[in-house]
Amino acid sequence: MPSGDSPQGRLADTFSIFLPLSYIICRPSSYFKLSWIIIILGSVVSHIVDLPDNFFSSSKNFLNVYFVKLGWGWTLSVVSATCYSAGYLYTGCRSRVLVRQPFRMLVGTAIWFGCTEFILSVERATGRCSDTRFTSWKTCAANASSWWRYEISGHVFLLTYSVLVIAEEIQPIQYWHLLYRILPYKSKLRGFTSKEIHNIRQKFRVMNVLVFILTCSTVCLLILWLVMLTSTALFFHTLDHKILGGCMASACWWVTYRVWYRSAWPGRPSDGLVYNAVVREFHLLTAQKYYRDQLDTSDCTM
């Protein structure tokens, strides 16, 4: 390991603040499973248990009003800032490569808008008043009648989709704490000139704390969305409404991140030369650890 007084050691101290975050950031498939556990289990609990009114059971609580109602705006702004900052460094400070990063969020915005419009169109198409004399929601409510509609859970769609997008976009940051192992060595940064490597090192030192703060903010937003998804599953909508919302979110995530971005432009999050070097270092360390463990096992059995 590099000593604390060497350039490598100083870099190690700087990047070590990311180590705890690397254990929090899980695979997106884990959040996919967790989201569905929350939706199904929360719906079952709400059906068999008479839950008392509380902060989360009110649709007017400030988390719902100021965060969930503006949910995609929060997701878009926080994730874009985090991924643009990290992506700028992961792609080796090459702006022509970085243009791929915000394109995925533009696609996500189009998906959010299109699915939201679809949910609203279903509500308009299926809406009817208990008093057949009235054909609009406003006139129905004004005459103390009940308005019925089939309502796909927009909250479940938004929160599930946001969780999956965040999990995908911040996944590359789990390797961030390994940057100190490759930055001092030109041989590990393939495809860059000496001037570019010097520029990368300078930018890393300046932007590391910013990326850390933005990553913490993104993780906090991810946790908040999971909490609000739980409250939605427990207190709002019926099971079929929530399942349809979850299916829409899951399908959109799967088509984009698991099919499209893995095989075509704009590619996966933070896909770049520096990122690829960090991943190679991660696999090298994993292989070395496995080899040492095998040797230790062999020594113990002798």
mmCIF file of C-alpha atoms in Angstrom:
data_model
loop_
_atom_site.group_PDB
_atom_site.id
_atom_site.type_symbol
_atom_site.label_atom_id
_atom_site.label_comp_id
_atom_site.label_asym_id
_atom_site.label_seq_id
_atom_site.Cartn_x
_atom_site.Cartn_y
_atom_site.Cartn_z
ATOM 1 C CA MET A 1 0.000 0.000 0.000
ATOM 2 C CA PRO A 2 1.243 3.537 -0.636
ATOM 3 C CA SER A 3 2.532 5.453 2.309
ATOM 4 C CA GLY A 4 0.659 8.406 3.687
ATOM 5 C CA ASP A 5 3.412 10.897 2.732
ATOM 6 C CA SER A 6 3.598 9.819 -0.912
ATOM 7 C CA PRO A 7 1.346 11.222 -3.651
ATOM 8 C CA GLN A 8 -0.338 7.824 -3.784
ATOM 9 C CA GLY A 9 -0.907 7.909 -0.027
ATOM 10 C CA ARG A 10 -2.409 11.387 -0.096
ATOM 11 C CA LEU A 11 -4.749 10.283 -2.865
ATOM 12 C CA ALA A 12 -5.681 7.207 -0.851
ATOM 13 C CA ASP A 13 -6.620 9.382 2.132
ATOM 14 C CA THR A 14 -8.704 11.634 -0.109
ATOM 15 C CA PHE A 15 -10.654 8.869 -1.826
ATOM 16 C CA SER A 16 -11.120 6.692 1.262
ATOM 17 C CA ILE A 17 -14.191 8.757 2.215
ATOM 18 C CA PHE A 18 -16.015 6.889 -0.559
ATOM 19 C CA LEU A 19 -15.365 3.474 0.944
ATOM 20 C CA PRO A 20 -18.529 3.379 3.159
ATOM 21 C CA LEU A 21 -20.660 4.450 0.194
ATOM 22 C CA SER A 22 -19.295 1.598 -1.917
ATOM 23 C CA TYR A 23 -20.972 -0.852 0.461
ATOM 24 C CA ILE A 24 -24.327 0.988 0.368
ATOM 25 C CA ILE A 25 -24.571 1.082 -3.420
ATOM 26 C CA CYS A 26 -26.003 -2.301 -4.416
ATOM 27 C CA ARG A 27 -26.747 -3.865 -7.747
ATOM 28 C CA PRO A 28 -29.844 -2.436 -9.503
ATOM 29 C CA SER A 29 -31.342 -5.938 -9.578
ATOM 30 C CA SER A 30 -31.360 -5.847 -5.762
ATOM 31 C CA TYR A 31 -33.440 -2.654 -5.801
ATOM 32 C CA PHE A 32 -35.735 -4.207 -8.399
ATOM 33 C CA LYS A 33 -36.430 -7.115 -6.051
ATOM 34 C CA LEU A 34 -36.717 -4.807 -3.029
ATOM 35 C CA SER A 35 -39.238 -2.565 -4.798
ATOM 36 C CA TRP A 36 -41.470 -5.509 -5.620
ATOM 37 C CA ILE A 37 -41.193 -6.895 -2.086
ATOM 38 C CA ILE A 38 -42.334 -3.497 -0.783
ATOM 39 C CA ILE A 39 -45.244 -3.303 -3.259
ATOM 40 C CA ILE A 40 -46.548 -6.828 -2.641
ATOM 41 C CA LEU A 41 -45.858 -7.081 1.086
ATOM 42 C CA GLY A 42 -47.127 -3.554 1.801
ATOM 43 C CA SER A 43 -50.339 -4.255 -0.095
ATOM 44 C CA VAL A 44 -50.907 -7.517 1.776
ATOM 45 C CA VAL A 45 -50.291 -5.869 5.155
ATOM 46 C CA SER A 46 -52.681 -3.014 4.343
ATOM 47 C CA HIS A 47 -55.350 -5.569 3.378
ATOM 48 C CA ILE A 48 -55.165 -7.694 6.526
ATOM 49 C CA VAL A 49 -54.230 -5.065 9.138
ATOM 50 C CA ASP A 50 -56.287 -2.026 10.064
ATOM 51 C CA LEU A 51 -53.516 0.571 10.083
ATOM 52 C CA PRO A 52 -54.069 3.723 12.175
ATOM 53 C CA ASP A 53 -53.923 7.179 10.651
ATOM 54 C CA ASN A 54 -50.470 8.721 10.854
ATOM 55 C CA PHE A 55 -48.108 11.113 9.115
ATOM 56 C CA PHE A 56 -47.642 8.854 6.077
ATOM 57 C CA SER A 57 -51.324 8.012 5.659
ATOM 58 C CA SER A 58 -52.103 11.633 4.775
ATOM 59 C CA SER A 59 -51.562 12.652 1.166
ATOM 60 C CA LYS A 60 -50.911 16.188 2.440
ATOM 61 C CA ASN A 61 -47.758 15.360 4.403
ATOM 62 C CA PHE A 62 -44.854 17.570 3.359
ATOM 63 C CA LEU A 63 -42.784 14.672 1.954
ATOM 64 C CA ASN A 64 -45.582 13.871 -0.466
ATOM 65 C CA VAL A 65 -46.368 17.485 -1.327
ATOM 66 C CA TYR A 66 -42.823 18.798 -1.779
ATOM 67 C CA PHE A 67 -40.936 15.678 -2.848
ATOM 68 C CA VAL A 68 -43.138 12.965 -4.381
ATOM 69 C CA LYS A 69 -45.381 15.397 -6.279
ATOM 70 C CA LEU A 70 -42.193 16.816 -7.805
ATOM 71 C CA GLY A 71 -40.530 13.418 -7.808
ATOM 72 C CA TRP A 72 -39.096 13.237 -11.303
ATOM 73 C CA GLY A 73 -37.777 16.783 -11.004
ATOM 74 C CA TRP A 74 -35.831 15.790 -7.864
ATOM 75 C CA THR A 75 -34.567 12.592 -9.478
ATOM 76 C CA LEU A 76 -33.581 14.357 -12.691
ATOM 77 C CA SER A 77 -31.696 17.210 -11.015
ATOM 78 C CA VAL A 78 -29.856 15.233 -8.318
ATOM 79 C CA VAL A 79 -28.922 12.253 -10.500
ATOM 80 C CA SER A 80 -27.891 14.451 -13.429
ATOM 81 C CA ALA A 81 -25.573 16.539 -11.238
ATOM 82 C CA THR A 82 -24.013 13.452 -9.651
ATOM 83 C CA CYS A 83 -23.572 11.459 -12.844
ATOM 84 C CA TYR A 84 -22.308 14.420 -14.863
ATOM 85 C CA SER A 85 -19.638 15.185 -12.245
ATOM 86 C CA ALA A 86 -18.548 11.557 -11.859
ATOM 87 C CA GLY A 87 -18.919 10.876 -15.571
ATOM 88 C CA TYR A 88 -16.712 13.841 -16.443
ATOM 89 C CA LEU A 89 -13.882 12.211 -14.524
ATOM 90 C CA TYR A 90 -14.664 8.630 -15.489
ATOM 91 C CA THR A 91 -14.580 9.539 -19.187
ATOM 92 C CA GLY A 92 -11.189 11.223 -18.772
ATOM 93 C CA CYS A 93 -12.511 14.804 -18.953
ATOM 94 C CA ARG A 94 -13.436 14.298 -22.610
ATOM 95 C CA SER A 95 -16.529 16.379 -23.330
ATOM 96 C CA ARG A 96 -17.346 14.616 -26.604
ATOM 97 C CA VAL A 97 -17.731 11.358 -24.692
ATOM 98 C CA LEU A 98 -19.609 12.979 -21.817
ATOM 99 C CA VAL A 99 -22.548 13.967 -24.043
ATOM 100 C CA ARG A 100 -23.791 10.392 -23.673
ATOM 101 C CA GLN A 101 -24.391 10.819 -19.935
ATOM 102 C CA PRO A 102 -27.310 13.327 -19.953
ATOM 103 C CA PHE A 103 -28.951 11.621 -22.940
ATOM 104 C CA ARG A 104 -30.116 8.747 -20.732
ATOM 105 C CA MET A 105 -31.835 11.219 -18.408
ATOM 106 C CA LEU A 106 -33.554 12.835 -21.406
ATOM 107 C CA VAL A 107 -34.840 9.396 -22.372
ATOM 108 C CA GLY A 108 -35.974 8.883 -18.767
ATOM 109 C CA THR A 109 -37.828 12.199 -18.847
ATOM 110 C CA ALA A 110 -39.596 11.217 -22.071
ATOM 111 C CA ILE A 111 -40.575 7.884 -20.504
ATOM 112 C CA TRP A 112 -41.866 9.582 -17.346
ATOM 113 C CA PHE A 113 -43.926 12.070 -19.390
ATOM 114 C CA GLY A 114 -45.307 9.429 -21.755
ATOM 115 C CA CYS A 115 -46.267 7.010 -18.976
ATOM 116 C CA THR A 116 -47.836 9.802 -16.904
ATOM 117 C CA GLU A 117 -49.953 10.842 -19.883
ATOM 118 C CA PHE A 118 -50.947 7.219 -20.459
ATOM 119 C CA ILE A 119 -52.059 6.845 -16.814
ATOM 120 C CA LEU A 120 -54.109 10.047 -17.062
ATOM 121 C CA SER A 121 -55.675 8.943 -20.343
ATOM 122 C CA VAL A 122 -56.776 5.654 -18.725
ATOM 123 C CA GLU A 123 -58.370 7.607 -15.880
ATOM 124 C CA ARG A 124 -60.198 9.884 -18.344
ATOM 125 C CA ALA A 125 -61.367 6.964 -20.487
ATOM 126 C CA THR A 126 -62.714 4.946 -17.544
ATOM 127 C CA GLY A 127 -64.105 7.787 -15.423
ATOM 128 C CA ARG A 128 -67.823 7.922 -14.745
ATOM 129 C CA CYS A 129 -70.169 9.429 -12.190
ATOM 130 C CA SER A 130 -72.516 7.499 -9.934
ATOM 131 C CA ASP A 131 -75.206 9.890 -11.165
ATOM 132 C CA THR A 132 -75.332 9.345 -14.913
ATOM 133 C CA ARG A 133 -76.620 12.877 -15.513
ATOM 134 C CA PHE A 134 -73.103 14.224 -14.948
ATOM 135 C CA THR A 135 -70.211 13.421 -17.274
ATOM 136 C CA SER A 136 -67.327 15.395 -15.764
ATOM 137 C CA TRP A 137 -65.548 15.035 -12.430
ATOM 138 C CA LYS A 138 -66.189 18.656 -11.466
ATOM 139 C CA THR A 139 -69.937 18.567 -12.007
ATOM 140 C CA CYS A 140 -70.118 15.129 -10.369
ATOM 141 C CA ALA A 141 -68.333 16.356 -7.230
ATOM 142 C CA ALA A 142 -70.305 19.611 -7.158
ATOM 143 C CA ASN A 143 -73.504 17.600 -6.915
ATOM 144 C CA ALA A 144 -72.235 15.378 -4.077
ATOM 145 C CA SER A 145 -71.977 12.316 -6.305
ATOM 146 C CA SER A 146 -69.172 9.770 -6.467
ATOM 147 C CA TRP A 147 -66.714 9.706 -9.349
ATOM 148 C CA TRP A 148 -65.256 6.277 -10.247
ATOM 149 C CA ARG A 149 -62.240 5.666 -12.451
ATOM 150 C CA TYR A 150 -59.607 3.003 -12.957
ATOM 151 C CA GLU A 151 -56.460 4.520 -11.509
ATOM 152 C CA ILE A 152 -53.071 2.981 -12.268
ATOM 153 C CA SER A 153 -50.850 4.053 -9.389
ATOM 154 C CA GLY A 154 -48.776 6.919 -10.720
ATOM 155 C CA HIS A 155 -46.962 7.151 -7.387
ATOM 156 C CA VAL A 156 -45.823 3.527 -7.579
ATOM 157 C CA PHE A 157 -44.720 4.008 -11.194
ATOM 158 C CA LEU A 158 -42.784 7.191 -10.407
ATOM 159 C CA LEU A 159 -41.139 5.944 -7.213
ATOM 160 C CA THR A 160 -40.223 2.506 -8.584
ATOM 161 C CA TYR A 161 -38.847 3.948 -11.821
ATOM 162 C CA SER A 162 -36.886 6.613 -9.929
ATOM 163 C CA VAL A 163 -35.379 4.008 -7.592
ATOM 164 C CA LEU A 164 -34.259 1.839 -10.511
ATOM 165 C CA VAL A 165 -32.832 4.767 -12.495
ATOM 166 C CA ILE A 166 -30.890 6.037 -9.464
ATOM 167 C CA ALA A 167 -29.574 2.542 -8.734
ATOM 168 C CA GLU A 168 -28.343 2.188 -12.317
ATOM 169 C CA GLU A 169 -26.815 5.633 -12.609
ATOM 170 C CA ILE A 170 -24.864 5.646 -9.333
ATOM 171 C CA GLN A 171 -23.661 2.039 -9.566
ATOM 172 C CA PRO A 172 -20.275 3.015 -11.126
ATOM 173 C CA ILE A 173 -19.467 5.135 -8.056
ATOM 174 C CA GLN A 174 -19.011 1.970 -5.998
ATOM 175 C CA TYR A 175 -15.534 1.737 -7.570
ATOM 176 C CA TRP A 176 -14.640 5.364 -6.898
ATOM 177 C CA HIS A 177 -12.544 4.607 -3.806
ATOM 178 C CA LEU A 178 -10.166 2.571 -6.009
ATOM 179 C CA LEU A 179 -9.151 5.564 -8.115
ATOM 180 C CA TYR A 180 -6.126 6.246 -5.923
ATOM 181 C CA ARG A 181 -4.683 2.909 -7.056
ATOM 182 C CA ILE A 182 -4.558 3.849 -10.733
ATOM 183 C CA LEU A 183 -4.104 7.631 -10.828
ATOM 184 C CA PRO A 184 -0.368 7.665 -9.974
ATOM 185 C CA TYR A 185 0.469 5.141 -12.710
ATOM 186 C CA LYS A 186 0.481 6.053 -16.407
ATOM 187 C CA SER A 187 0.569 2.378 -17.371
ATOM 188 C CA LYS A 188 -2.915 1.877 -15.908
ATOM 189 C CA LEU A 189 -4.418 4.831 -17.769
ATOM 190 C CA ARG A 190 -4.357 3.540 -21.313
ATOM 191 C CA GLY A 191 -5.264 5.758 -24.234
ATOM 192 C CA PHE A 192 -4.260 9.092 -22.655
ATOM 193 C CA THR A 193 -1.364 11.458 -23.324
ATOM 194 C CA SER A 194 0.847 12.664 -20.460
ATOM 195 C CA LYS A 195 -0.882 16.044 -20.586
ATOM 196 C CA GLU A 196 -4.320 14.448 -20.364
ATOM 197 C CA ILE A 197 -3.247 12.280 -17.403
ATOM 198 C CA HIS A 198 -1.948 15.345 -15.560
ATOM 199 C CA ASN A 199 -5.245 17.139 -16.227
ATOM 200 C CA ILE A 200 -7.232 14.120 -14.973
ATOM 201 C CA ARG A 201 -5.241 14.013 -11.730
ATOM 202 C CA GLN A 202 -5.785 17.732 -11.113
ATOM 203 C CA LYS A 203 -9.522 17.483 -11.758
ATOM 204 C CA PHE A 204 -9.843 14.464 -9.458
ATOM 205 C CA ARG A 205 -8.275 16.342 -6.557
ATOM 206 C CA VAL A 206 -10.601 19.318 -7.055
ATOM 207 C CA MET A 207 -13.870 17.481 -7.698
ATOM 208 C CA ASN A 208 -13.622 14.548 -5.305
ATOM 209 C CA VAL A 209 -15.425 16.247 -2.393
ATOM 210 C CA LEU A 210 -18.115 17.598 -4.747
ATOM 211 C CA VAL A 211 -18.784 14.118 -6.123
ATOM 212 C CA PHE A 212 -18.910 12.743 -2.584
ATOM 213 C CA ILE A 213 -21.512 15.340 -1.496
ATOM 214 C CA LEU A 214 -23.607 14.751 -4.610
ATOM 215 C CA THR A 215 -23.413 10.979 -4.167
ATOM 216 C CA CYS A 216 -24.560 11.270 -0.543
ATOM 217 C CA SER A 217 -27.482 13.429 -1.713
ATOM 218 C CA THR A 218 -28.402 10.845 -4.344
ATOM 219 C CA VAL A 219 -28.274 7.989 -1.825
ATOM 220 C CA CYS A 220 -30.482 10.006 0.561
ATOM 221 C CA LEU A 221 -32.979 10.586 -2.252
ATOM 222 C CA LEU A 222 -32.931 6.870 -3.041
ATOM 223 C CA ILE A 223 -33.715 6.034 0.591
ATOM 224 C CA LEU A 224 -36.508 8.631 0.648
ATOM 225 C CA TRP A 225 -38.110 7.134 -2.479
ATOM 226 C CA LEU A 226 -38.032 3.683 -0.884
ATOM 227 C CA VAL A 227 -39.690 5.064 2.262
ATOM 228 C CA MET A 228 -42.390 6.806 0.218
ATOM 229 C CA LEU A 229 -42.908 3.677 -1.894
ATOM 230 C CA THR A 230 -43.508 1.784 1.344
ATOM 231 C CA SER A 231 -46.039 4.360 2.557
ATOM 232 C CA THR A 232 -47.829 4.244 -0.816
ATOM 233 C CA ALA A 233 -47.991 0.441 -0.682
ATOM 234 C CA LEU A 234 -49.384 0.568 2.854
ATOM 235 C CA PHE A 235 -51.904 3.409 2.647
ATOM 236 C CA PHE A 236 -52.923 4.164 -0.948
ATOM 237 C CA HIS A 237 -54.431 2.434 -3.999
ATOM 238 C CA THR A 238 -55.505 -1.164 -4.475
ATOM 239 C CA LEU A 239 -53.202 -4.080 -5.214
ATOM 240 C CA ASP A 240 -53.941 -4.239 -8.952
ATOM 241 C CA HIS A 241 -53.395 -0.477 -9.320
ATOM 242 C CA LYS A 242 -49.999 -0.769 -7.623
ATOM 243 C CA ILE A 243 -48.964 -3.861 -9.572
ATOM 244 C CA LEU A 244 -49.720 -2.146 -12.890
ATOM 245 C CA GLY A 245 -47.717 0.919 -11.831
ATOM 246 C CA GLY A 246 -44.813 -1.295 -10.788
ATOM 247 C CA CYS A 247 -44.980 -3.297 -14.028
ATOM 248 C CA MET A 248 -44.839 -0.125 -16.133
ATOM 249 C CA ALA A 249 -41.785 1.121 -14.227
ATOM 250 C CA SER A 250 -40.043 -2.266 -14.379
ATOM 251 C CA ALA A 251 -40.681 -2.646 -18.116
ATOM 252 C CA CYS A 252 -39.333 0.841 -18.890
ATOM 253 C CA TRP A 253 -36.220 0.183 -16.793
ATOM 254 C CA TRP A 254 -35.623 -3.232 -18.350
ATOM 255 C CA VAL A 255 -35.987 -2.085 -21.974
ATOM 256 C CA THR A 256 -33.631 0.880 -21.528
ATOM 257 C CA TYR A 257 -30.941 -0.154 -19.049
ATOM 258 C CA ARG A 258 -30.935 -3.932 -19.566
ATOM 259 C CA VAL A 259 -31.408 -4.045 -23.348
ATOM 260 C CA TRP A 260 -30.895 -0.719 -25.144
ATOM 261 C CA TYR A 261 -27.977 0.818 -23.185
ATOM 262 C CA ARG A 262 -26.074 -2.463 -23.027
ATOM 263 C CA SER A 263 -25.912 -2.833 -26.797
ATOM 264 C CA ALA A 264 -26.186 0.635 -28.356
ATOM 265 C CA TRP A 265 -25.502 4.357 -27.907
ATOM 266 C CA PRO A 266 -25.434 6.093 -25.400
ATOM 267 C CA GLY A 267 -24.098 3.065 -23.548
ATOM 268 C CA ARG A 268 -24.003 2.234 -19.852
ATOM 269 C CA PRO A 269 -23.563 4.842 -17.076
ATOM 270 C CA SER A 270 -20.013 6.282 -16.832
ATOM 271 C CA ASP A 271 -18.710 4.012 -19.556
ATOM 272 C CA GLY A 272 -15.263 5.505 -20.278
ATOM 273 C CA LEU A 273 -11.535 4.810 -20.343
ATOM 274 C CA VAL A 274 -10.875 5.812 -16.727
ATOM 275 C CA TYR A 275 -13.921 3.884 -15.526
ATOM 276 C CA ASN A 276 -12.792 0.808 -17.455
ATOM 277 C CA ALA A 277 -9.350 1.101 -15.832
ATOM 278 C CA VAL A 278 -10.951 1.224 -12.372
ATOM 279 C CA VAL A 279 -13.074 -1.845 -13.126
ATOM 280 C CA ARG A 280 -9.964 -3.714 -14.315
ATOM 281 C CA GLU A 281 -8.269 -2.799 -11.029
ATOM 282 C CA PHE A 282 -11.302 -4.053 -9.091
ATOM 283 C CA HIS A 283 -11.249 -7.409 -10.888
ATOM 284 C CA LEU A 284 -7.484 -7.675 -10.377
ATOM 285 C CA LEU A 285 -7.845 -7.097 -6.633
ATOM 286 C CA THR A 286 -10.722 -9.581 -6.485
ATOM 287 C CA ALA A 287 -8.636 -12.210 -8.274
ATOM 288 C CA GLN A 288 -5.654 -11.556 -5.991
ATOM 289 C CA LYS A 289 -7.845 -11.897 -2.900
ATOM 290 C CA TYR A 290 -9.312 -15.154 -4.201
ATOM 291 C CA TYR A 291 -5.814 -16.498 -4.900
ATOM 292 C CA ARG A 292 -4.609 -15.568 -1.394
ATOM 293 C CA ASP A 293 -7.693 -17.186 0.151
ATOM 294 C CA GLN A 294 -7.013 -20.353 -1.820
ATOM 295 C CA LEU A 295 -3.407 -20.390 -0.622
ATOM 296 C CA ASP A 296 -4.508 -19.848 2.983
ATOM 297 C CA THR A 297 -6.987 -22.699 2.652
ATOM 298 C CA SER A 298 -4.308 -24.961 1.238
ATOM 299 C CA ASP A 299 -1.915 -24.085 4.081
ATOM 300 C CA CYS A 300 -4.577 -24.857 6.693
ATOM 301 C CA THR A 301 -5.333 -28.274 5.207
ATOM 302 C CA MET A 302 -1.692 -29.351 5.034
#
